[in-house]
Coordinates of C-alpha atoms in Angstrom, one line a residue:
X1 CA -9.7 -44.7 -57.2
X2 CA -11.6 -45.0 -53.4
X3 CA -11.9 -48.1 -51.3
X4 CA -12.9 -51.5 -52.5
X5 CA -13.9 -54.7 -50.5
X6 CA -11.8 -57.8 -50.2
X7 CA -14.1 -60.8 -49.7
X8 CA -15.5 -60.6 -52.2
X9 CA -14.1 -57.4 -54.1
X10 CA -16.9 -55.2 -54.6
X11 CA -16.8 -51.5 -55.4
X12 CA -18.2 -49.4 -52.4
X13 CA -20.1 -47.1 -54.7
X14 CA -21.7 -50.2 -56.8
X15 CA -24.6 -49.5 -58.6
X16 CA -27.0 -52.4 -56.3
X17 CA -25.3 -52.1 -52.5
X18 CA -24.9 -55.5 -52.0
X19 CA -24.9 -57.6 -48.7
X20 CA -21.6 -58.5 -48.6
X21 CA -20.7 -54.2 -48.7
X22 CA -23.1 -53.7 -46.1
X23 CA -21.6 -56.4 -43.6
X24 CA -18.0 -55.0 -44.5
X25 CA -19.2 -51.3 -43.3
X26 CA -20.7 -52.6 -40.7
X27 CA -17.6 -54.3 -39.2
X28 CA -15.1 -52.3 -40.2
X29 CA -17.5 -48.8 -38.3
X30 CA -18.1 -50.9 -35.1
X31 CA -14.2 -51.8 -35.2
X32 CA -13.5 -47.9 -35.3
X33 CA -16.0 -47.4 -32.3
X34 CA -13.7 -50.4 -30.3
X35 CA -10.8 -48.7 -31.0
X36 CA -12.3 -45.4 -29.3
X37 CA -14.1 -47.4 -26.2
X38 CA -11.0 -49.4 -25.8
X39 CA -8.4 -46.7 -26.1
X40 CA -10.8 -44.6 -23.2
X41 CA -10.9 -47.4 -20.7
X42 CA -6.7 -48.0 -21.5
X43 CA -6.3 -43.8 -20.8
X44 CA -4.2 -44.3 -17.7
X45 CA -2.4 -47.4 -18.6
X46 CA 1.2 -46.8 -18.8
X47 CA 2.2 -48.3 -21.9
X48 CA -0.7 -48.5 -24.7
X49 CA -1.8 -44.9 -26.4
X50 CA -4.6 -44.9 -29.0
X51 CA -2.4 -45.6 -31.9
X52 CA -1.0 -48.8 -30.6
X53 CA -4.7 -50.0 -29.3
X54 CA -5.8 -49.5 -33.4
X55 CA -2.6 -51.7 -34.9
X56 CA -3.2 -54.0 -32.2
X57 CA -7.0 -54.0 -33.1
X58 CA -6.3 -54.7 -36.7
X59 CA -4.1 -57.1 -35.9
X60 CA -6.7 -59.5 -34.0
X61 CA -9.1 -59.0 -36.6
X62 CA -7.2 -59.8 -39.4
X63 CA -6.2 -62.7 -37.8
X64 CA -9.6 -64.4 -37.1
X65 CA -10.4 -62.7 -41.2
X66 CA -7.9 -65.0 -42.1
X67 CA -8.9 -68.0 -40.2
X68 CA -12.8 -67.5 -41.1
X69 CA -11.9 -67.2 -45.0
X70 CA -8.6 -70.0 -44.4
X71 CA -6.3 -67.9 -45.4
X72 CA -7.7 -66.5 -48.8
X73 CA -7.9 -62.9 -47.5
X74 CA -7.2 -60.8 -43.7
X75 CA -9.2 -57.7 -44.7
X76 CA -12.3 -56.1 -44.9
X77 CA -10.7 -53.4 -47.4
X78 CA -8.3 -53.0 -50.0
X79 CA -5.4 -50.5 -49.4
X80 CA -5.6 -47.4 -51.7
X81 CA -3.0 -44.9 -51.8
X82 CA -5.4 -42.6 -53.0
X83 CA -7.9 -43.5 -50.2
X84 CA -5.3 -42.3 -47.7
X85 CA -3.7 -39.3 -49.7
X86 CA -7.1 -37.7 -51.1
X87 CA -9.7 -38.6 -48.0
X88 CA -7.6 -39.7 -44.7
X89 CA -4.8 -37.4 -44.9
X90 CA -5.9 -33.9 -45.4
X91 CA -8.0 -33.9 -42.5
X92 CA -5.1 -34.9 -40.2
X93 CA -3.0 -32.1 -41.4
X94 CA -5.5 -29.2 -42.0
X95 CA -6.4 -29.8 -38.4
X96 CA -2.4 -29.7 -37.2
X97 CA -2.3 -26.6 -38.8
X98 CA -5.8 -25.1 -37.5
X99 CA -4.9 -25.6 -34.1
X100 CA -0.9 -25.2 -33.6
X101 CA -0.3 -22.3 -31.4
X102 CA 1.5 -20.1 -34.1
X103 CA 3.3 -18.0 -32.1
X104 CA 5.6 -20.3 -30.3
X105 CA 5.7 -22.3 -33.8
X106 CA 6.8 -19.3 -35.9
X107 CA 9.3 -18.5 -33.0
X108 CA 11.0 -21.8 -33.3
X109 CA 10.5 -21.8 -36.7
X110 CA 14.5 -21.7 -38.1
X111 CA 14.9 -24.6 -36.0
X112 CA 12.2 -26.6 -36.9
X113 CA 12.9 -26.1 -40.4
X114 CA 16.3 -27.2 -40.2
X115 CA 15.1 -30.6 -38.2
X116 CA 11.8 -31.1 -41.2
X117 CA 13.8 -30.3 -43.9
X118 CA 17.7 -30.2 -43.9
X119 CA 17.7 -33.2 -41.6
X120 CA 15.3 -35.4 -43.7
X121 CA 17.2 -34.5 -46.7
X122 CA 20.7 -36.0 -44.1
X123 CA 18.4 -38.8 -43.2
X124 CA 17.1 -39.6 -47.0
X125 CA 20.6 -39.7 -48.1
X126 CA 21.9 -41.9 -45.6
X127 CA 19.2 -44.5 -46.2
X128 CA 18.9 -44.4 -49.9
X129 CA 22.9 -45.1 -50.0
X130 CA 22.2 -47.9 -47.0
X131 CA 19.8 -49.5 -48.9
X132 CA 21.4 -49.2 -52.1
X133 CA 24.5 -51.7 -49.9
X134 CA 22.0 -53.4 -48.4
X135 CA 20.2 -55.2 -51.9
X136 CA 24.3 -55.5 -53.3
X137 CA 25.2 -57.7 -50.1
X138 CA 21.6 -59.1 -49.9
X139 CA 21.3 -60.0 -53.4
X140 CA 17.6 -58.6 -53.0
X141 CA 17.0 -59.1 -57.0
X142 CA 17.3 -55.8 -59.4
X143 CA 16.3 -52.6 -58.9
X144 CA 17.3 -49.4 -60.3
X145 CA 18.6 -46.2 -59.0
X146 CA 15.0 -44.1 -58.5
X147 CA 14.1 -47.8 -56.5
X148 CA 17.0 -46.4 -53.6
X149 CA 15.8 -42.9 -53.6
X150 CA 12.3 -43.9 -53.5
X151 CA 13.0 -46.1 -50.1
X152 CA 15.1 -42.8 -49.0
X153 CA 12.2 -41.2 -48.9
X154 CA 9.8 -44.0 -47.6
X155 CA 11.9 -44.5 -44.8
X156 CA 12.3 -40.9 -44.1
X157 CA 8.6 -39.7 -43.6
X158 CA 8.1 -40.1 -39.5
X159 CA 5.1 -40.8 -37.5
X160 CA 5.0 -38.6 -34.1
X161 CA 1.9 -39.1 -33.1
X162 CA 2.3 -41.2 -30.2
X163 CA 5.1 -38.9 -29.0
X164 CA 2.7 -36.1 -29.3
X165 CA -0.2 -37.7 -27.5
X166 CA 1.8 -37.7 -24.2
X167 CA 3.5 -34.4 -24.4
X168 CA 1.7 -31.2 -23.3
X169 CA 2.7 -28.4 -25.3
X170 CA 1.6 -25.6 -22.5
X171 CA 4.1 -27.5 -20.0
X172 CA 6.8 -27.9 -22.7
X173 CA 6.3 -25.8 -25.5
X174 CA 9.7 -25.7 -27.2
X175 CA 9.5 -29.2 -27.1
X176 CA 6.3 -29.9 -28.5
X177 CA 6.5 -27.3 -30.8
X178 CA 9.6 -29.1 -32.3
X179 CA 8.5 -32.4 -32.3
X180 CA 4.4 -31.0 -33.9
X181 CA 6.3 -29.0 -36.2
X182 CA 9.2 -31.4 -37.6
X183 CA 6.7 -33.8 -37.8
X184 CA 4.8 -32.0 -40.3
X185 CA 7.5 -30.7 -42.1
X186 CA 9.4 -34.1 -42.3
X187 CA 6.0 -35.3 -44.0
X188 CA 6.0 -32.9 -46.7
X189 CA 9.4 -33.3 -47.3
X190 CA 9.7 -36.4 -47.6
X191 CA 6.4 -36.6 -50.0
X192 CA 8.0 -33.7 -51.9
X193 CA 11.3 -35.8 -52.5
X194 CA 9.2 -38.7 -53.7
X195 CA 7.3 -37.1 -55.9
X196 CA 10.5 -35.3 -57.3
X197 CA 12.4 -38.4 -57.9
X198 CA 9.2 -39.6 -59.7
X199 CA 9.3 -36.4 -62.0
X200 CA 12.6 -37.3 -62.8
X201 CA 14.4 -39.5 -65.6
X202 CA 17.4 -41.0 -63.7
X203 CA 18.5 -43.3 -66.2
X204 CA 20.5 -40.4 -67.6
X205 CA 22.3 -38.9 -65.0
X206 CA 24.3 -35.6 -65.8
X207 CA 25.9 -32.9 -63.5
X208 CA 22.7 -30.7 -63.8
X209 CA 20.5 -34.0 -62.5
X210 CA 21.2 -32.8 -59.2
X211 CA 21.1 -29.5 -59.1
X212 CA 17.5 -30.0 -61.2
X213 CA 16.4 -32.0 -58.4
X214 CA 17.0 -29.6 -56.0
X215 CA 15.5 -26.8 -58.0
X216 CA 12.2 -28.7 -58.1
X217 CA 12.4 -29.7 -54.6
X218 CA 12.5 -25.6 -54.0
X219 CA 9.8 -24.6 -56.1
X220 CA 7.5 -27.5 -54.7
X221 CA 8.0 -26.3 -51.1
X222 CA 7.6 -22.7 -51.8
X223 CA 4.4 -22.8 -54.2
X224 CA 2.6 -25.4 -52.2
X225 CA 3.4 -22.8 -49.5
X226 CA 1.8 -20.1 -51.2
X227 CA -1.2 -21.7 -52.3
X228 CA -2.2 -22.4 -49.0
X229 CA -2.2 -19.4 -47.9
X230 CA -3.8 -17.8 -50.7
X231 CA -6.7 -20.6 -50.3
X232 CA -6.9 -19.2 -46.4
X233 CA -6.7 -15.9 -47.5
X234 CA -9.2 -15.8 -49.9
X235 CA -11.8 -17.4 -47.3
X236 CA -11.1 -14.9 -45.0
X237 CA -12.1 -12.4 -47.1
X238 CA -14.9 -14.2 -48.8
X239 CA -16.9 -14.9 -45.4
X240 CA -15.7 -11.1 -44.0
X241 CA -17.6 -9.6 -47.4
X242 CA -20.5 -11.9 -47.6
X243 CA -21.6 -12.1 -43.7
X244 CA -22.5 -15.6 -44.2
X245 CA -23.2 -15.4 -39.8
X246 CA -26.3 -12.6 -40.7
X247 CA -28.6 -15.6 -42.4
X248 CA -26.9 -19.1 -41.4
X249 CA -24.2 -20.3 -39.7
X250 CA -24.0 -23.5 -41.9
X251 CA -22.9 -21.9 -44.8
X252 CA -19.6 -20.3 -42.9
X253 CA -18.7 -24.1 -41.9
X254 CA -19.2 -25.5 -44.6
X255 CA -17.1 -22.6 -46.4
X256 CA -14.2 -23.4 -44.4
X257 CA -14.5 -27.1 -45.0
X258 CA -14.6 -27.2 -48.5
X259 CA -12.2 -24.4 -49.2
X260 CA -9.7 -26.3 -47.1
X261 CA -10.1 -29.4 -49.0
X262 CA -10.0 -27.4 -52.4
X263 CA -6.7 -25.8 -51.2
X264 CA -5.5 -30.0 -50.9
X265 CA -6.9 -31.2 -54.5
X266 CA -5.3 -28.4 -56.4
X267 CA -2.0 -29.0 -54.8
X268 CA -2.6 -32.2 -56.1
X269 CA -4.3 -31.4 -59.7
X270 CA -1.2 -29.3 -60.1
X271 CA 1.3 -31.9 -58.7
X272 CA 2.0 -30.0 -55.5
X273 CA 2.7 -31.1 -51.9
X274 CA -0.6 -31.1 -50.8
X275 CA 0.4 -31.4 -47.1
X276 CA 2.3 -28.4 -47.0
X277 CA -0.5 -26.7 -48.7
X278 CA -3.4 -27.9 -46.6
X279 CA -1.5 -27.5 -43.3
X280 CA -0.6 -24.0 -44.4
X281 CA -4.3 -23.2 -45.0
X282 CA -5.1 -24.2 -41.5
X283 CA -2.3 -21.7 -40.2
X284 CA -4.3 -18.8 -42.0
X285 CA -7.8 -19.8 -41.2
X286 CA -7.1 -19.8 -37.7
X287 CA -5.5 -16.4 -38.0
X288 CA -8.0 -14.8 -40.1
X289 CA -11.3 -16.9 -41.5
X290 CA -11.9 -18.2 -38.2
X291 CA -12.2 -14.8 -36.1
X292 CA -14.3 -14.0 -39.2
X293 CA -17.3 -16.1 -38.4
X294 CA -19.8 -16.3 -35.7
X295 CA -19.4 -17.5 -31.6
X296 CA -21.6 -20.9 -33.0
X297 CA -19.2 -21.5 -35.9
X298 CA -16.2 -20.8 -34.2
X299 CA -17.0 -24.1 -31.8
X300 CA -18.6 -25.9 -34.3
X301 CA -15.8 -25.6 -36.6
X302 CA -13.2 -26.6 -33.8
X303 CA -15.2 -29.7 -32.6
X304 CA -15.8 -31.0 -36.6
X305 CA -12.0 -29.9 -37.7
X306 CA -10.8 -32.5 -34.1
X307 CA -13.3 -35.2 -34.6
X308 CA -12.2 -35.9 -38.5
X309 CA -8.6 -35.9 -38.0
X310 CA -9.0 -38.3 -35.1
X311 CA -11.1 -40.5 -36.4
X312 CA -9.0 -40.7 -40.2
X313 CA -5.7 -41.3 -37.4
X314 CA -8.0 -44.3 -36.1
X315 CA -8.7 -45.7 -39.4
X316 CA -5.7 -45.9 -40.3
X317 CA -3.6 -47.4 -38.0
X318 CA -6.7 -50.4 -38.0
X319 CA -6.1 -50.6 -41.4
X320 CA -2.9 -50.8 -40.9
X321 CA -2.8 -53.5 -38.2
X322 CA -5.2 -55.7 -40.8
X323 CA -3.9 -55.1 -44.0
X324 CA 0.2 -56.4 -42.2
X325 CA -1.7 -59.9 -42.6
X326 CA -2.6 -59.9 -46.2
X327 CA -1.4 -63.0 -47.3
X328 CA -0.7 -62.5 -50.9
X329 CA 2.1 -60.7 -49.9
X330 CA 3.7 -62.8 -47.4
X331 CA 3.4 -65.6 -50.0
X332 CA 6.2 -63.9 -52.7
X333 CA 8.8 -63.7 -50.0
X334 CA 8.1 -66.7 -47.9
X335 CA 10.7 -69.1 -50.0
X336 CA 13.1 -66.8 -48.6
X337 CA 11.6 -65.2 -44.6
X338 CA 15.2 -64.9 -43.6
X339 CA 16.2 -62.7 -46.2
X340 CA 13.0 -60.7 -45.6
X341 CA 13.3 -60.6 -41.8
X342 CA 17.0 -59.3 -42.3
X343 CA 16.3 -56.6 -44.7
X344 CA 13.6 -55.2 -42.3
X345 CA 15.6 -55.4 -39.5
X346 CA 18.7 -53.2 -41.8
X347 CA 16.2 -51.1 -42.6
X348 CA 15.3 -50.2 -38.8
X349 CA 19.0 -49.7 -38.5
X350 CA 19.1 -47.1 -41.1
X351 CA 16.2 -45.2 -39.6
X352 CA 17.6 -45.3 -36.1
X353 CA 21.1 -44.0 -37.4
X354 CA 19.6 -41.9 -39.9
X355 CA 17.9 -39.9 -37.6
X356 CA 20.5 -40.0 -35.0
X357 CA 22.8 -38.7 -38.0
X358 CA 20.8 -35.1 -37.7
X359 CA 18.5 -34.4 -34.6
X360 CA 22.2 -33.8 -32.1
X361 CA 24.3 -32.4 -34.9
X362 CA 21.5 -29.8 -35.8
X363 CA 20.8 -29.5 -32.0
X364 CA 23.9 -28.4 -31.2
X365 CA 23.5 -25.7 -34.2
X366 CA 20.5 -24.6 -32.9
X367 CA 21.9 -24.0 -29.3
X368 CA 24.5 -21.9 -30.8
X369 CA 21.9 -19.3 -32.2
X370 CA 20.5 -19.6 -28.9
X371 CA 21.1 -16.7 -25.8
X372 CA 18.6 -17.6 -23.3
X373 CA 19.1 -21.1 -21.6
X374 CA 15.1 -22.3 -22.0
X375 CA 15.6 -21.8 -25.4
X376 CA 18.2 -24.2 -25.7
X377 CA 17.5 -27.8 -26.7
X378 CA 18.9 -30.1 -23.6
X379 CA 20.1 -33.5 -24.0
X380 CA 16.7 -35.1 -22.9
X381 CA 15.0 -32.7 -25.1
X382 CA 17.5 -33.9 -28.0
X383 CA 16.9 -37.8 -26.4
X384 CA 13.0 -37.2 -26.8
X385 CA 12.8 -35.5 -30.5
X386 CA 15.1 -38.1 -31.6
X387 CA 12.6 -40.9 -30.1
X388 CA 10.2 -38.9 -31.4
X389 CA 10.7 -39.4 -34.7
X390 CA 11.5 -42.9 -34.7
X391 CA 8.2 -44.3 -35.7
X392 CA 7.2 -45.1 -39.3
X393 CA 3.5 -44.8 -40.2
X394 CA 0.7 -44.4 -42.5
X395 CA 3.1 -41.9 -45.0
X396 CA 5.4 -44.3 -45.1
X397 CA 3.3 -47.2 -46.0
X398 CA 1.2 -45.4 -49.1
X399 CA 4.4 -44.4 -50.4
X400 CA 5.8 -47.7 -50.4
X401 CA 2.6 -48.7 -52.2
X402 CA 2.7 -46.2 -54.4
X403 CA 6.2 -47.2 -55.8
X404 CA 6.5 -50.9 -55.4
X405 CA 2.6 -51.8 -55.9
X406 CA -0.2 -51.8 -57.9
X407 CA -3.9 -51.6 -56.6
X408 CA -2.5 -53.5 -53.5
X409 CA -0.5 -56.4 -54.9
X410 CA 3.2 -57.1 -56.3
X411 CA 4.0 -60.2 -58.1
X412 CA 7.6 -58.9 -58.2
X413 CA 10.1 -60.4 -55.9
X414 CA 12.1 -57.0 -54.8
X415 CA 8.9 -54.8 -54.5
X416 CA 7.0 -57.9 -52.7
X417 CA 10.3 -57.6 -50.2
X418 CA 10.1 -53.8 -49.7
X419 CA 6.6 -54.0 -49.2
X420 CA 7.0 -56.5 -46.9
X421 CA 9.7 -55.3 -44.9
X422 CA 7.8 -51.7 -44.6
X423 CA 5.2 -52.9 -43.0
X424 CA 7.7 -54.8 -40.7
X425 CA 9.0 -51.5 -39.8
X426 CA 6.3 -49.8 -39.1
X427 CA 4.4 -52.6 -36.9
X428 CA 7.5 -52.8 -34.9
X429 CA 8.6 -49.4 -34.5
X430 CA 4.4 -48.3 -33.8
X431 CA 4.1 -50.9 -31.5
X432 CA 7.3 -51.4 -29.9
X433 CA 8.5 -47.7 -29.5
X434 CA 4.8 -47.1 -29.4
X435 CA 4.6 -48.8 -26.0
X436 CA 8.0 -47.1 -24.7
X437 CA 7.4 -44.1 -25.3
X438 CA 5.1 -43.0 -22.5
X439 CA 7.5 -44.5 -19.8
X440 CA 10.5 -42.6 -21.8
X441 CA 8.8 -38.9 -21.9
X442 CA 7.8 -39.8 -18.0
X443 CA 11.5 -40.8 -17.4
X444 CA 13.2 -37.8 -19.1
X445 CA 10.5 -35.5 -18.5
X446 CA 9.1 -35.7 -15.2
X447 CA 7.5 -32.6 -15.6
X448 CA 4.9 -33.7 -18.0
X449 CA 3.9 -36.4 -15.3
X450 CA 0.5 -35.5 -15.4
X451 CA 0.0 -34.7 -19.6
X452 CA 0.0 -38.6 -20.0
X453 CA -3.7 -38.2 -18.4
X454 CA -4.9 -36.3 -21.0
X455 CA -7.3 -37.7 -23.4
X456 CA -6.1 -38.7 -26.2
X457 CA -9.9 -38.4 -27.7
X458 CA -11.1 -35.7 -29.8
X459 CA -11.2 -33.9 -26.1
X460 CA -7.5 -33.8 -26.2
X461 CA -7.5 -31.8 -29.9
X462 CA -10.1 -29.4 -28.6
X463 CA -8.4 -28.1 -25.1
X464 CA -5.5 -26.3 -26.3
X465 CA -7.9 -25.0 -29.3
X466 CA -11.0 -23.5 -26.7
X467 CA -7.9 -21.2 -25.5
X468 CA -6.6 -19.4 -28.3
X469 CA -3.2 -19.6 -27.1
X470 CA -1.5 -16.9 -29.8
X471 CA -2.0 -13.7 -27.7
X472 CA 0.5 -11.2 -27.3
X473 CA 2.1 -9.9 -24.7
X474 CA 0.8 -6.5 -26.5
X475 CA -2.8 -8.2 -26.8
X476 CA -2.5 -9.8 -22.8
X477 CA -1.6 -6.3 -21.4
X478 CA 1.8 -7.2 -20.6
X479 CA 4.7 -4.4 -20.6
X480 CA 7.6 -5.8 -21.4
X481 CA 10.7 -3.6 -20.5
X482 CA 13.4 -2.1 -22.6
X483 CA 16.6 -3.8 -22.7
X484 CA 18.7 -1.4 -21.1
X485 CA 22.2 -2.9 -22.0
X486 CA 23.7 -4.5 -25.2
X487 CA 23.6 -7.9 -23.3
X488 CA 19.9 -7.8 -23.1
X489 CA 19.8 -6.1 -26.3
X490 CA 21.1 -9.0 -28.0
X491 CA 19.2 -12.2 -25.9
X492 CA 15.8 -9.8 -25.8
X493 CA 15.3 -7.5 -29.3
X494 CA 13.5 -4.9 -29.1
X495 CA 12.2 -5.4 -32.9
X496 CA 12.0 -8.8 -33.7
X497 CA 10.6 -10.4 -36.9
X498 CA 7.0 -11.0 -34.8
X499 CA 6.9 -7.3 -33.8
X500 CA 7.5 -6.0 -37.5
X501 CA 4.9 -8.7 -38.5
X502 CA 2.0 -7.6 -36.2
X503 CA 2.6 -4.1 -37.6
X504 CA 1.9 -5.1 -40.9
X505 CA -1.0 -7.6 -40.2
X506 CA -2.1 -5.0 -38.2
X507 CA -1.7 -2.3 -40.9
X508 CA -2.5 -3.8 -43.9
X509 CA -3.4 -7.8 -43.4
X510 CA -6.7 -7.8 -40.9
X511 CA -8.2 -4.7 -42.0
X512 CA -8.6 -6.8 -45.6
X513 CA -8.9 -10.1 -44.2
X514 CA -10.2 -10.1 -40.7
X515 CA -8.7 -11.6 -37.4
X516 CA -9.7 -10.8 -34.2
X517 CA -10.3 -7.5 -33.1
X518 CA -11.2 -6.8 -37.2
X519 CA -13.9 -9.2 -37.8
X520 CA -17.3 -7.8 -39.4
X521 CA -20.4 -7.0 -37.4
X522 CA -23.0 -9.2 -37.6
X523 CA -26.1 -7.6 -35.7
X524 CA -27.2 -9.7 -33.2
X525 CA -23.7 -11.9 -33.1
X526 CA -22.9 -12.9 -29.5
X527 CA -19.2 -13.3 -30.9
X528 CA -19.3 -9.4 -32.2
X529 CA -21.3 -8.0 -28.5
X530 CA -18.5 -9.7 -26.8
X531 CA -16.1 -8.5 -28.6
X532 CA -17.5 -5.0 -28.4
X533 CA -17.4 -5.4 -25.0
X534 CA -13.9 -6.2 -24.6
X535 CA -12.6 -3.7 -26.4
X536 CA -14.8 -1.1 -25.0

């Protein structure tokens, strides 16, 4: 487990650091600060976005890798799925969570469910019985049944960053809101799927199989749910009790840190989906734990929170970029390139109909729920989350290496070509839908014109997180009038589900926990004077 070096292999944590190690960190940290420098000075360019700049990065340097060592080796590390599920990961999704504006998620939150979970499971199906045709006609070599749910559920898991790095989600929050949330959700669906078909013995299929799987699926999503929140909850009220702010602020950060990373590594001591988890943690923290600590904390937190989920999101599309070049892999299926340039290219297909399949059927589902017109999805809305969600990334790869690998290699032919043919997929859809996107969202969205100037740095994590963005209209003074027909009634509730909820959390939840307006005094606290001062 953890990250090892490629020329020559040497453990990272090795008893005597070695040169060889040294160099290797050396290279691979100044490659992560050219990814950042390059990706600032590329800001206005029309097509590239960071993500692209790090493949295409990896890419070059693997190159000359493998031209310095003639064609021995293109990396400076070895892939670990447990590097990227255990270390790179939870970062990148504790953050999402942290800073998601949870109002207009929750509100959207029907419809985003039934895009992240009922549509991956439309998408999953459609693939797993496309690829299933696809190695019959192929002749791809054998593979069993858990081998075609597995690439279901590979091929499932989207990648929306780059959609989500040109979208602004105070100019288009329905939209971004879908296309943040989905995303997440599609992730831990499509991990909780995996790991389900894992669990289960599919040589012996019976009429409960099904039904079994889907019972599993359930009580996956629903616990790793609630041990999140628990894990936010019970930091919220540890730091509330203890006034860690009254003696040092360091101890309140690195509170939150670790407890949100002990929220991820249960999920995954007790074979949980840790994304769900860990992104559910981040929801609460921001609700409660974070009102909890001190004015110093509260920024400190935001900045350290941004800065490791973008630079985990750098690493790993470098790594990516490099690691396409291994050779070792590219030698098992080179008798037969044709066979592996066609199944990646059927594969692509799948995706694109697979997700086609769900995001305008469920659209149109959602618009029937929906009274007011802005809360309709539009057909360039539709045009965009479907885009959205066509990229393949760093999930998709660790999966795939987690079923058809070991440590990195595959000496079997029909692993070596799904391998093979996932990284295909996710270098071309990254990079080619990658460098379309920003001229797509600008096309069908001319609204968002100017979002494509925000930086896509750790600055662009920590704008929308300085304003809180989850007031309200109760806490921003605002009246809002009774309906006064059944018309208005029915489009604007007087009691919806977020007015009984702020009752509650009102009541019962921030009086335990904190949150603002219920956060402990600290003597001396610039965050607890201004907040005396507001609400005197």
């Amino acid at each position: 487990m953890g990250v090892e070096f490629a020329a020559p292999v040497v453990g990272l944590f090795s008893a005597t650091a070695d040169y060889t190690s040294v160099v290797s960190i050396n290279i691979f940290v100044t490659l992560l600060c050219a990814c950042i420098v390059i990706g600032h000075l590329l800001e206005e360019n029309r097509w590239m976005n960071e993500s692209t700049t790090a493949i295409v990065i990896g890419l070059c340097t693997g190159f000359v890798i493998l031209l310095i060592s003639k064609g021995t080796s293109s990396r400076i590390l070895v892939f670990s799925e447990d590097l990227f599920f255990i270390y790179l990961l939870p970062p990148i999704i504790f953050n999402a969570g942290f800073q998601v504006k949870k109002k207009q998620f929750f509100r959207n939150f029907m419809t985003i469910t039934l895009f992240g979970a009922v549509g991956t499971l439309i998408s999953f199906s459609l693939i797993s019985f496309g690829a299933y045709r696809l190695c019959k006609l192929m002749d791809i070599g054998p593979m069993e049944l858990g081998d075609f749910l597995a690439i279901g559920a590979i091929f499932s898991a989207t990648d929306s960053v780059c959609t989500l790095q040109v979208l602004n989600q105070d100019e288009t929050p329905l939209l971004y809101s879908l296309v943040f949330g989905e995303g997440v959700v599609n992730d831990a669906t499509s991990v909780v799927l995996f790991n389900a078909i894992q669990s289960f013995d599919l040589s012996h299929i019976n009429s409960s199989t099904g039904f079994q799987l889907v019972g599993n699926f359930l009580y996956l999503f629903i616990i790793s749910t609630l041990l999140g929140v628990v894990a936010g909850l019970l930091s919220a009220y540890v730091i509330k009790k203890l006034y860690f702010g009254r003696h040092s602020t360091d101890r309140e950060v690195a509170l939150m840190i670790l407890m949100a990373y002990l929220s991820y590594v249960l999920a995954e001591l007790f074979e949980l989906s840790a994304i769900l988890t860990v992104f559910f943690c981040g929801i609460v923290m921001s609700h409660y734990t974070w009102h909890n600590v001190t004015e110093s904390s509260r920024i400190t937190t935001k900045h350290i929170f941004a800065t490791m989920s973008f630079i985990s999101e750098i690493f790993i599309f470098l790594y990516v970029g490099m690691d396409a070049l291994d050779i070792e892999k590219w030698k098992i299926v080179s008798g037969s390139p044709g066979k592996s340039i066609s199944t990646s290219a059927a594969l692509l297909g799948m995706v694109l109909v697979g997700r086609a399949a769900f995001v305008f059927p469920l659209s149109f589902l959602s618009n029937l729920t929906k009274k007011l017109p802005e809360e309709k999805i539009n057909w360039k809305q539709q045009v965009t989350i479907w885009w959205a969600g066509l990229m393949r990334g760093a999930v998709s790869i660790a999966l795939a290496y987690k079923k058809f690998s070991l440590s990195g290699f595959t000496q079997q032919h029909p692993n070596a070509v799904m391998i093979t043919s996932t990284i295909t997929v996710v270098l071309f859809s990254t990079v080619v839908f990658g460098l379309l996107t920003k001229p797509l969202v600008k096309f069908l969205l001319p609204s968002t014109r100017h979002a494509s100037s925000e930086p896509s740095t750790p600055k662009s994590f920590l704008a929308p997180l300085l304003g809180n963005g989850q007031e309200s209209e109760a806490d921003l003074g605002i009246h809002v009038p009774r309906p006064t027909s059944l018309r208005m009634l029915l489009t604007t509730p007087t009691h919806t589900v977020h007015h009984y909820w702020r009752k509650f959390d009102n009541a019962f939840m921030r009086p335990m926990f904190g949150g603002r307006g219920f956060a402990p005094f600290v003597p001396g606290s610039p965050t607890e004077r201004s907040t005396l001062d507001v609400n005197n």
